[in-house]
PDB file of C-alpha atoms and ligand atoms in Angstrom:
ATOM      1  CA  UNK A 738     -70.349  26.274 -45.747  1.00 67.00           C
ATOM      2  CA  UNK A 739     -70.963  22.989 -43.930  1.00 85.00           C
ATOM      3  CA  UNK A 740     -72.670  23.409 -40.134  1.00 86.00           C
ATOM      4  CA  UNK A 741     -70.712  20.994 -39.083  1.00 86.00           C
ATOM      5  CA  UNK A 742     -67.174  22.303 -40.092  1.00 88.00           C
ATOM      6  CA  UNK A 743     -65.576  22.908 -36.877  1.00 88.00           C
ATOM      7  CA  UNK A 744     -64.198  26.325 -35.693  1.00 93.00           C
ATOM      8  CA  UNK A 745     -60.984  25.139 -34.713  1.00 89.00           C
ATOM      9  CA  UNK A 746     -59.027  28.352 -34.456  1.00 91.00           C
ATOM     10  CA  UNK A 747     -60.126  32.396 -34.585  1.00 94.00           C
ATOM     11  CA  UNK A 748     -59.828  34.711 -37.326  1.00 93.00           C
ATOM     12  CA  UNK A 749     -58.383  37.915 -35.845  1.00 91.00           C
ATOM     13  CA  UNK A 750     -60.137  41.054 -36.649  1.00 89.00           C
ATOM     14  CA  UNK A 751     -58.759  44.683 -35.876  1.00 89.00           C
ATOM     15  CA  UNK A 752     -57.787  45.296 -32.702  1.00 92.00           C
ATOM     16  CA  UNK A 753     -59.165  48.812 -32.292  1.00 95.00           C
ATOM     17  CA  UNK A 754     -62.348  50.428 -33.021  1.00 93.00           C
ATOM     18  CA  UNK A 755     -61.814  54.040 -34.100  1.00 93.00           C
ATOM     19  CA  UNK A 756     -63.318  54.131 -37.356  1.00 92.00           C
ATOM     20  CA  UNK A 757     -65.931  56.670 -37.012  1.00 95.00           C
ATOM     21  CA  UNK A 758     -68.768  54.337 -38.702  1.00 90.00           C
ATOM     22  CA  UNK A 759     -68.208  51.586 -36.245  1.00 88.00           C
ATOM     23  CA  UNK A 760     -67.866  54.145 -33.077  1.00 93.00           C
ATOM     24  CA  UNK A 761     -71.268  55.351 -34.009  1.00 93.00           C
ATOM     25  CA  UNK A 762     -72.772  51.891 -34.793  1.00 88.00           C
ATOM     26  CA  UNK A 763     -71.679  50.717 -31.565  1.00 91.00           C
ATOM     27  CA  UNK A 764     -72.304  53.361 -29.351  1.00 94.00           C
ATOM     28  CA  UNK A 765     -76.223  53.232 -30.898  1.00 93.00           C
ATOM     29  CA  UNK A 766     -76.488  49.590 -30.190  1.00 91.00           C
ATOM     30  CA  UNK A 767     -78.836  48.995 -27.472  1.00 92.00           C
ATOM     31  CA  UNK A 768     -76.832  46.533 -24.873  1.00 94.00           C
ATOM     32  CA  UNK A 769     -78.042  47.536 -22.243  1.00 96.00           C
ATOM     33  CA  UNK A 770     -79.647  44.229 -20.974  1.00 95.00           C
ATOM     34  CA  UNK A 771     -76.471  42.075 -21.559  1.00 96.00           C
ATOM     35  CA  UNK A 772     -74.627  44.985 -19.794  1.00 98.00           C
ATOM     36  CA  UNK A 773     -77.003  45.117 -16.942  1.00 98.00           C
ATOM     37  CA  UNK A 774     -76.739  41.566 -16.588  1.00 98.00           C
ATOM     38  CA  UNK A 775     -73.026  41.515 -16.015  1.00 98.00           C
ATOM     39  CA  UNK A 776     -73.154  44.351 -13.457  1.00 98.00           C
ATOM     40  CA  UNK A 777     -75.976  42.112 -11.450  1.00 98.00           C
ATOM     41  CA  UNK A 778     -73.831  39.479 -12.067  1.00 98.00           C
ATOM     42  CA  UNK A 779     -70.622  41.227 -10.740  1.00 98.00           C
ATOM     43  CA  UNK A 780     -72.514  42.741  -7.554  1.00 98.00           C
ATOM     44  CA  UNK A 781     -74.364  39.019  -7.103  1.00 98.00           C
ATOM     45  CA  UNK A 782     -70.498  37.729  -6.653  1.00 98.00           C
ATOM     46  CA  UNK A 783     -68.876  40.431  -5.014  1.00 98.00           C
ATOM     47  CA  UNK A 784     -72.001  41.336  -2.483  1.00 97.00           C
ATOM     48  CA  UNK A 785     -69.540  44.271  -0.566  1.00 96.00           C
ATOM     49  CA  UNK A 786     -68.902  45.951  -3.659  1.00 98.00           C
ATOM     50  CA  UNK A 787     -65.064  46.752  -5.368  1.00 98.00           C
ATOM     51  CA  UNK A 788     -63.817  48.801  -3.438  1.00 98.00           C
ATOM     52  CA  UNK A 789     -62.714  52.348  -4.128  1.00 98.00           C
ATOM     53  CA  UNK A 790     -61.371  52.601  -7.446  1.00 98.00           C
ATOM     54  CA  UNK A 791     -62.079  50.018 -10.585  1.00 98.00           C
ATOM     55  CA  UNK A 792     -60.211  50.227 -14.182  1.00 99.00           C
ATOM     56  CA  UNK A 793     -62.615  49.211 -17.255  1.00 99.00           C
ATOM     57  CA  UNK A 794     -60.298  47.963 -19.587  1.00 99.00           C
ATOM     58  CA  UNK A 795     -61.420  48.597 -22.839  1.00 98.00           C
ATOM     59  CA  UNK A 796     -64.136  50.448 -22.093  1.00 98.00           C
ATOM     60  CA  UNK A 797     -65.477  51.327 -25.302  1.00 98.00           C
ATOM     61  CA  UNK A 798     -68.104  54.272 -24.938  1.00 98.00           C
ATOM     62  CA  UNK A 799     -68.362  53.609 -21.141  1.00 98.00           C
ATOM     63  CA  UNK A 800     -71.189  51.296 -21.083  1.00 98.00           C
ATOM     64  CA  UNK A 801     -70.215  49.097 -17.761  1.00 98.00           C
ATOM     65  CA  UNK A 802     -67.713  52.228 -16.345  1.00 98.00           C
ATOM     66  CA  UNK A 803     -71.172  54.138 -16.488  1.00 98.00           C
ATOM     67  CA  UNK A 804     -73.513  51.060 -15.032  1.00 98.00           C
ATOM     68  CA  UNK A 805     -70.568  50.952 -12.372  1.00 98.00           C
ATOM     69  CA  UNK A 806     -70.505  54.390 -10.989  1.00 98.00           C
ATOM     70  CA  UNK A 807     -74.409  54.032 -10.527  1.00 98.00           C
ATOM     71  CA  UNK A 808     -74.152  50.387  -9.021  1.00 98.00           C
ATOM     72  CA  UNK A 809     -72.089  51.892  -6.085  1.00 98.00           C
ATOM     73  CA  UNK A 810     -71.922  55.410  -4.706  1.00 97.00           C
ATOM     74  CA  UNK A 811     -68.380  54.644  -3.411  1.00 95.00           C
ATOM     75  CA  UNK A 812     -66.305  53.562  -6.410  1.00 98.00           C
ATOM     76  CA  UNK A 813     -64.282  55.619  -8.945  1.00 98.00           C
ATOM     77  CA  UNK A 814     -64.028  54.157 -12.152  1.00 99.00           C
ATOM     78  CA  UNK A 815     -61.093  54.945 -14.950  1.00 98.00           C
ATOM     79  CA  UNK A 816     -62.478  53.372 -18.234  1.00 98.00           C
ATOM     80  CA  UNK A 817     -59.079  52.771 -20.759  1.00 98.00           C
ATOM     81  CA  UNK A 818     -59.346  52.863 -24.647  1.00 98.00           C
ATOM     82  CA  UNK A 819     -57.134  53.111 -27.237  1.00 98.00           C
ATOM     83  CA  UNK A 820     -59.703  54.610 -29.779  1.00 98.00           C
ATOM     84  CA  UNK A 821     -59.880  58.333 -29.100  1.00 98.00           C
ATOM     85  CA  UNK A 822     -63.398  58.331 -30.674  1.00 98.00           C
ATOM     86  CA  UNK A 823     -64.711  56.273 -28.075  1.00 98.00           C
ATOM     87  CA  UNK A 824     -63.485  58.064 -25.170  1.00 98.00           C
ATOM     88  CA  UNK A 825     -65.255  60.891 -27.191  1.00 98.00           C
ATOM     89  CA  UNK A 826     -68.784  59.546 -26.878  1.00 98.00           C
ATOM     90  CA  UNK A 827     -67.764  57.721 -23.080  1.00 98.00           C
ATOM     91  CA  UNK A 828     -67.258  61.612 -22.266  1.00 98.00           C
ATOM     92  CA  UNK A 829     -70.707  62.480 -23.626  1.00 98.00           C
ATOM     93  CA  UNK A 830     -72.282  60.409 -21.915  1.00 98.00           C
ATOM     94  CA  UNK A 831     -70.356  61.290 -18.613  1.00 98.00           C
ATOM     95  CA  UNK A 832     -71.881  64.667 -19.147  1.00 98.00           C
ATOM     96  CA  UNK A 833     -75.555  63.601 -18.557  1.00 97.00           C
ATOM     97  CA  UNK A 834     -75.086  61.134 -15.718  1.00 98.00           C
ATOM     98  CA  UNK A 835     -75.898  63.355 -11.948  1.00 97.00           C
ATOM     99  CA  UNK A 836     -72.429  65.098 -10.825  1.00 98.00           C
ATOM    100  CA  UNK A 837     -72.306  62.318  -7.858  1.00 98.00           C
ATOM    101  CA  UNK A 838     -71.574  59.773 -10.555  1.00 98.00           C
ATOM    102  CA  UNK A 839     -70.239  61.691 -13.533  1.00 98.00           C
ATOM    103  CA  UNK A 840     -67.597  63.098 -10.692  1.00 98.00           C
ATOM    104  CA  UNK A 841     -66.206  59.410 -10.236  1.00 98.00           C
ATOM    105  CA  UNK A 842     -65.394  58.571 -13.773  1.00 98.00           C
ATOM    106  CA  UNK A 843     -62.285  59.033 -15.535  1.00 98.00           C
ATOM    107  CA  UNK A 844     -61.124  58.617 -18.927  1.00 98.00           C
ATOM    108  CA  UNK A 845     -57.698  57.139 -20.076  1.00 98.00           C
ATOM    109  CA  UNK A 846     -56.678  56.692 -23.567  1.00 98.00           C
ATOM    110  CA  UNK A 847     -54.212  53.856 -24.353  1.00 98.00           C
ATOM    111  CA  UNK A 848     -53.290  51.367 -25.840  1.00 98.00           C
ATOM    112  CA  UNK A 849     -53.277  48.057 -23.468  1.00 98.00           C
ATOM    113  CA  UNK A 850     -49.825  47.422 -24.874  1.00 97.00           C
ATOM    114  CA  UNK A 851     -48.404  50.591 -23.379  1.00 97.00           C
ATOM    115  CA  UNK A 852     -50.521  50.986 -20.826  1.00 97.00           C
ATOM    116  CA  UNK A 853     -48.657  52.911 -17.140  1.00 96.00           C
ATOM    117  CA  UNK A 854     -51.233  54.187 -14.884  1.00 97.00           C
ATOM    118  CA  UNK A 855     -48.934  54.083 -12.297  1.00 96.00           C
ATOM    119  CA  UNK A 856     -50.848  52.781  -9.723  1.00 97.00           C
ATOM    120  CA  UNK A 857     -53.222  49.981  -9.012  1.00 98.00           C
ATOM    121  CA  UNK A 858     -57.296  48.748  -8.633  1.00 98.00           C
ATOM    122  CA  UNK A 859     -59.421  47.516  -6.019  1.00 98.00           C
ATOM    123  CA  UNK A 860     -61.045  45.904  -9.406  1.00 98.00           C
ATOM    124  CA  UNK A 861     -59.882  45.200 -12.956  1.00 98.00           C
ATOM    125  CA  UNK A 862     -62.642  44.852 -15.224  1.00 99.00           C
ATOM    126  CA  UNK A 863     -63.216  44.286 -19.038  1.00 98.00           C
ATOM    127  CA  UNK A 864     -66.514  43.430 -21.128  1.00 98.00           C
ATOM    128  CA  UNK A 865     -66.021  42.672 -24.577  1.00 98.00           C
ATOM    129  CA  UNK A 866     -62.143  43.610 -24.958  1.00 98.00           C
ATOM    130  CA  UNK A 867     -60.090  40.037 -24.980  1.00 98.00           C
ATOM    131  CA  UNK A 868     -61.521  38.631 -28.948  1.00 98.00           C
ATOM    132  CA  UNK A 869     -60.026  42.060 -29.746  1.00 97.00           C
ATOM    133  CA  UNK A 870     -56.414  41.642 -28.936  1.00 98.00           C
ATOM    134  CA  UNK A 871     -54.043  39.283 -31.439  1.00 96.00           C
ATOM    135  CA  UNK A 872     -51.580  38.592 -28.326  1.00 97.00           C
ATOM    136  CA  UNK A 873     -54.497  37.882 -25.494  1.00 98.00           C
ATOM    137  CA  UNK A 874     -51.785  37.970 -23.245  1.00 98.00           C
ATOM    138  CA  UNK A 875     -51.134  41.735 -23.094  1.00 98.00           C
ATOM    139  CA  UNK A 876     -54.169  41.974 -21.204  1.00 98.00           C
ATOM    140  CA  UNK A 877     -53.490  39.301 -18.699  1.00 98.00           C
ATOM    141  CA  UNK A 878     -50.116  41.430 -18.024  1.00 98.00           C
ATOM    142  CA  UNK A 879     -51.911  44.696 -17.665  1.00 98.00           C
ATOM    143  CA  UNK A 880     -54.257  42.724 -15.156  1.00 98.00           C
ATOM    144  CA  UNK A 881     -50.664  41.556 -12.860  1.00 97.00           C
ATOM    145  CA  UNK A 882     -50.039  45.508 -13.015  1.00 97.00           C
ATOM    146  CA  UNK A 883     -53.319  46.814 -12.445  1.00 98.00           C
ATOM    147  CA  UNK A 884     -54.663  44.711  -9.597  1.00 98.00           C
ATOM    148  CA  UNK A 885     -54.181  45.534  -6.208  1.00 97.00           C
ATOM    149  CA  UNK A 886     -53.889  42.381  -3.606  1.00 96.00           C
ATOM    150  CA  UNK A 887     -57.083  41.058  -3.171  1.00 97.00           C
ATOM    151  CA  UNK A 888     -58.267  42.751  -5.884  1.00 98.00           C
ATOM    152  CA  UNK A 889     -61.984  41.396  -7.853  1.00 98.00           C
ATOM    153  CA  UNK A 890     -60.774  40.912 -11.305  1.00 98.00           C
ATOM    154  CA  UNK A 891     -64.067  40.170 -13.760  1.00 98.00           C
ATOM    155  CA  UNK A 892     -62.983  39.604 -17.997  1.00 98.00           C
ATOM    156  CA  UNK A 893     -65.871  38.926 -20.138  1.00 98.00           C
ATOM    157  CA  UNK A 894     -66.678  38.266 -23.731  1.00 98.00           C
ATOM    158  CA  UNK A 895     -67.857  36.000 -25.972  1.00 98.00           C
ATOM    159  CA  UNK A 896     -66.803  32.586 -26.262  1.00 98.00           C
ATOM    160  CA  UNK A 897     -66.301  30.956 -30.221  1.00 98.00           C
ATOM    161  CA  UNK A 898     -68.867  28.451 -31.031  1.00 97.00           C
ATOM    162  CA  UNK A 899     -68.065  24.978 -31.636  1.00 96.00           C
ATOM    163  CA  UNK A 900     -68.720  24.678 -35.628  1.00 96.00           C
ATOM    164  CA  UNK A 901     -70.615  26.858 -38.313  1.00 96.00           C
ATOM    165  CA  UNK A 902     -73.955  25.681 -37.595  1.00 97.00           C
ATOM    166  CA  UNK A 903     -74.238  26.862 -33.890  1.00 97.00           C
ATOM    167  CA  UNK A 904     -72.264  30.398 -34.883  1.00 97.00           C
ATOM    168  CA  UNK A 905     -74.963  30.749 -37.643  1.00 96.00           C
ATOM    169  CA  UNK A 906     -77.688  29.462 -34.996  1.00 97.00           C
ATOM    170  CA  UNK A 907     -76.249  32.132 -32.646  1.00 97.00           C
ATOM    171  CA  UNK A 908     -76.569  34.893 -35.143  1.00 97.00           C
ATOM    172  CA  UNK A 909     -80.036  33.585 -35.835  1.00 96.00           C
ATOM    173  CA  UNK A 910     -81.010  34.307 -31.919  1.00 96.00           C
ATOM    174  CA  UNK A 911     -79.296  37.056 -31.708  1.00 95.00           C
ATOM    175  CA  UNK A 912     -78.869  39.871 -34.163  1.00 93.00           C
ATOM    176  CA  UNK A 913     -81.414  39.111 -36.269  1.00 93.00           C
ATOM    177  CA  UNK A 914     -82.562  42.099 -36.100  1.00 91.00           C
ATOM    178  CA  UNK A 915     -79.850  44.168 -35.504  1.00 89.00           C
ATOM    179  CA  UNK A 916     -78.435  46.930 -38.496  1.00 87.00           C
ATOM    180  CA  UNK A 917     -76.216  44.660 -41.088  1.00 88.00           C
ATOM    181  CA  UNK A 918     -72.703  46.708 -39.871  1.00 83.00           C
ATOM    182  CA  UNK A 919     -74.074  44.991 -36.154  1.00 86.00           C
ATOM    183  CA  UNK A 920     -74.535  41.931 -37.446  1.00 91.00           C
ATOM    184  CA  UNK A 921     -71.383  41.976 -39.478  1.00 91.00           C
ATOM    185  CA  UNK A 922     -69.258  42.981 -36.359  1.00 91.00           C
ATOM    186  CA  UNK A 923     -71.202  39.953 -33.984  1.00 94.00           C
ATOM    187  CA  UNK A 924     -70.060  37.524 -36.303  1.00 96.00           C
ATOM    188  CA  UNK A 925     -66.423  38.361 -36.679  1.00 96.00           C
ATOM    189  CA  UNK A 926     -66.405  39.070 -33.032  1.00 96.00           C
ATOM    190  CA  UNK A 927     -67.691  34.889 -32.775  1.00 98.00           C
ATOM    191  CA  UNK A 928     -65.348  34.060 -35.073  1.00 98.00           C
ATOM    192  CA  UNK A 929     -62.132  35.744 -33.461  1.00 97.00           C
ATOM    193  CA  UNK A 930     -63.232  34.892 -29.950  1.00 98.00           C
ATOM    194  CA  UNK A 931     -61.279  32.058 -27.336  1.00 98.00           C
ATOM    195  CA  UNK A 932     -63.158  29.035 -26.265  1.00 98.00           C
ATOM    196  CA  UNK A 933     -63.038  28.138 -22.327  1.00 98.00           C
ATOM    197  CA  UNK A 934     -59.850  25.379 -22.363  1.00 97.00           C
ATOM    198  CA  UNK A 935     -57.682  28.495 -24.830  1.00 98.00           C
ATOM    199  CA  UNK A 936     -58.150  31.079 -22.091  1.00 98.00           C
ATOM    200  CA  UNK A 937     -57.523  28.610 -19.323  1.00 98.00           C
ATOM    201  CA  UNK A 938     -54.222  27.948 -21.314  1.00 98.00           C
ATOM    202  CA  UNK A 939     -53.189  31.849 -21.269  1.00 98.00           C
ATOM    203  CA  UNK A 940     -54.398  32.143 -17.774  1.00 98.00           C
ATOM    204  CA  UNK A 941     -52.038  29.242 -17.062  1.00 98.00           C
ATOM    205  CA  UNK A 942     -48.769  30.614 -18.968  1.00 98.00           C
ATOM    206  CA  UNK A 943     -49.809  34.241 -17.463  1.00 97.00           C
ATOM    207  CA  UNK A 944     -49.509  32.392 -13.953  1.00 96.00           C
ATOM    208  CA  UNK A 945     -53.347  33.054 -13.043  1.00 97.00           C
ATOM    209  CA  UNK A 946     -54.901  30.196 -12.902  1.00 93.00           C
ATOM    210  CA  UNK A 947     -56.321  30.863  -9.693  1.00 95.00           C
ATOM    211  CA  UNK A 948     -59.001  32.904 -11.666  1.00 98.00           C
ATOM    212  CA  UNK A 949     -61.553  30.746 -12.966  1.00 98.00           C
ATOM    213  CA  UNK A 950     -63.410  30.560 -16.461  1.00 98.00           C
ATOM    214  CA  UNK A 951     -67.185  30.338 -16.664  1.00 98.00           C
ATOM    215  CA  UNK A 952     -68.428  29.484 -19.481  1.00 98.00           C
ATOM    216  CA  UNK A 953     -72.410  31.079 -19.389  1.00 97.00           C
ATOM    217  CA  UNK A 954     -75.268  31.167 -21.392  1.00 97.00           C
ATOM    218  CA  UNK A 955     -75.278  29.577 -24.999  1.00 97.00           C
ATOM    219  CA  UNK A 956     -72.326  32.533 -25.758  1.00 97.00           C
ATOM    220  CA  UNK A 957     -70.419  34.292 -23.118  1.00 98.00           C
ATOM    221  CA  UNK A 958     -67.106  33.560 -21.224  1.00 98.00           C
ATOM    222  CA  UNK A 959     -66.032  35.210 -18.156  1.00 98.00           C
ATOM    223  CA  UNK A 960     -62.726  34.875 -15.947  1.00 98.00           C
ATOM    224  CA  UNK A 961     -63.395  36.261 -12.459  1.00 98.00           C
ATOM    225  CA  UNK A 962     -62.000  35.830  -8.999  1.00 98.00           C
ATOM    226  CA  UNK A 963     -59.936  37.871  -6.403  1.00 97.00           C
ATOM    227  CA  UNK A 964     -56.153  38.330  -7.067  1.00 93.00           C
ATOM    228  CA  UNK A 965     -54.266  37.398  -3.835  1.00 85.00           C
ATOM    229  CA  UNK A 966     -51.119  38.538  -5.049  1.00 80.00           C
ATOM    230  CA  UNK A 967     -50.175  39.608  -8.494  1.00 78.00           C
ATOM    231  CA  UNK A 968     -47.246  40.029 -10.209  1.00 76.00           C
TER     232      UNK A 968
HETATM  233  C1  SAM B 604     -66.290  45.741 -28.396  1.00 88.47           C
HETATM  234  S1  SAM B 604     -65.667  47.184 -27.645  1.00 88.47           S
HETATM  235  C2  SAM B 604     -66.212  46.970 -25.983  1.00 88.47           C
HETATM  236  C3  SAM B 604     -66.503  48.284 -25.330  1.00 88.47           C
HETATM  237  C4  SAM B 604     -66.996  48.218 -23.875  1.00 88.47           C
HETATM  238  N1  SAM B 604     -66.102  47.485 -23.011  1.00 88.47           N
HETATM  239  C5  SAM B 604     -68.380  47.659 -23.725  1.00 88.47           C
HETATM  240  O1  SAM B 604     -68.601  46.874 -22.810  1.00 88.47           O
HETATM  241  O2  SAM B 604     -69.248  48.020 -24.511  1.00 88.47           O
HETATM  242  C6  SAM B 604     -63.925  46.840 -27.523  1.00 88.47           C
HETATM  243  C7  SAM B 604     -63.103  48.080 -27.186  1.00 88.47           C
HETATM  244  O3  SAM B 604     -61.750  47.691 -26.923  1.00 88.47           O
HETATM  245  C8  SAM B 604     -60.881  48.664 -27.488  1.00 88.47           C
HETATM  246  N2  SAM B 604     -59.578  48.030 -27.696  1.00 88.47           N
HETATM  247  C9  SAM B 604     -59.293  46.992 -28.517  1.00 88.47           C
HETATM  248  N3  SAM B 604     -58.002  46.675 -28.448  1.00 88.47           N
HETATM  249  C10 SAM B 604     -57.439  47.531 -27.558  1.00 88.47           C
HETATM  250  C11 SAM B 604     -56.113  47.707 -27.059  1.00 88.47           C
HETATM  251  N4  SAM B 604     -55.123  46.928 -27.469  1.00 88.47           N
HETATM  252  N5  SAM B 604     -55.889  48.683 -26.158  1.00 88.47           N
HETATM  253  C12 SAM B 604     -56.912  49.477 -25.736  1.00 88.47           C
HETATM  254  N6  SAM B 604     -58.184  49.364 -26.178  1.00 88.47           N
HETATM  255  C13 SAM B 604     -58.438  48.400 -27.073  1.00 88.47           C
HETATM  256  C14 SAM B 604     -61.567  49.080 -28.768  1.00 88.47           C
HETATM  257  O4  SAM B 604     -61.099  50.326 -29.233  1.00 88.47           O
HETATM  258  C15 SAM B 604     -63.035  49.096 -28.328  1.00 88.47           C
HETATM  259  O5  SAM B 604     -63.416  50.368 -27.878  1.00 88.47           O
END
């Protein structure tokens, strides 16, 4: 493939990950670092905390609704997933945090799409959720319902890469290393990742374009700002 073919629109992959070789691929992956990083970055922006009670969408095994619950003593966190096996290993881990964290974390599973929680969140978070979904604005609805006003709202993920060459430099830097079902699952993730100026279009046709898109380091994307009054 040429480098400098240009990446000019995603290639989808499945929206949810329940296949039991991927759940256990991904919940061995050490992300801790990156994950860390957006929880400093989160508590660098938002200095007084979130407020009483977060949702993680997507949450995955729990990796930020865990990181959460430790960052501050004060916040109950429901992490939502519509892959049962997930939620499995999120509860695991729940298990072995101390009771004054593990008590403040819930577990939801469903689908964004049908999503009713029936109330709403001091904060609406999501790490690695929006190059999952084929219609990105399901979760820029569930963030209208979930947020309360004034509510810290903080979506990250990847951004796509410009061409071929800097999504195979990317994979070069990093998952070199990584197991080749990893690797496999970074570079679809690249390739079925939004650049910046798409997600500024949904947040515009969603009506949110108060929230602003960062575009940071050489691969990340992340929409974040307080919701004055959603829908
Ligand atoms: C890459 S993982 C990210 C997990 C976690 N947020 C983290 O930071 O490690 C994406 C998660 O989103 C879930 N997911 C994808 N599409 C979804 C949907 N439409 N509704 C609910 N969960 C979804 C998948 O099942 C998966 O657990």
């Amino acid at each position: 493939m040429n480098a400098s073919e240009p990446l000019t629109s995603r290639v989808p992959e499945p929206e949810l990950m329940d296949d039991a070789h991927q759940v256990a691929a991904y919940a061995g992956a050490d992300f801790s670092c990156s994950d860390q990083a957006l929880v400093d970055w989160i508590a660098e922006r938002w200095p007084q905390g979130l407020g009483a009670e977060a949702v993680d969408l997507g949450c995955g095994p729990g990796n930020i609704s865990l990181l959460l619950v430790q960052q501050w003593p004060g916040l109950h966190v429901t992490g939502v997933d519509g892959a049962q096996r997930m939620l499995a290993v999120a509860a695991q881990r729940q298990q072995v945090l101390p009771a004054q964290c593990a008590d403040r974390l819930a577990w939801h599973l469903a689908c964004l799409q049908t999503l009713q929680l029936g109330r709403r969140f001091s904060a609406v978070i999501s790490n690695s959720l929006l190059h999952h979904l084929h219609a990105p604005q399901v979760l820029w609805r569930a963030v209208q319902q979930l947020a309360s006003p004034g509510a810290a709202v903080v979506i990250h993920d990847l951004r796509r890469p410009g061409d071929e060459g800097q999504l195979q430099h990317l994979l070069h830097r990093h998952a070199a290393d990584a197991p080749a079902v990893l690797r496999r699952d970074y570079e679809a993730s690249l390739r079925a990742a939004f650049t910046a100026s798409e997600v500024r279009e949904q947040l515009q046709q969603a009506g949110l374009e108060g929230l602003e898109v960062i575009e940071r380091e050489d691969r990340y994307l992340t929409v974040a700002g307080v919701l004055r009054s959603p829908g």
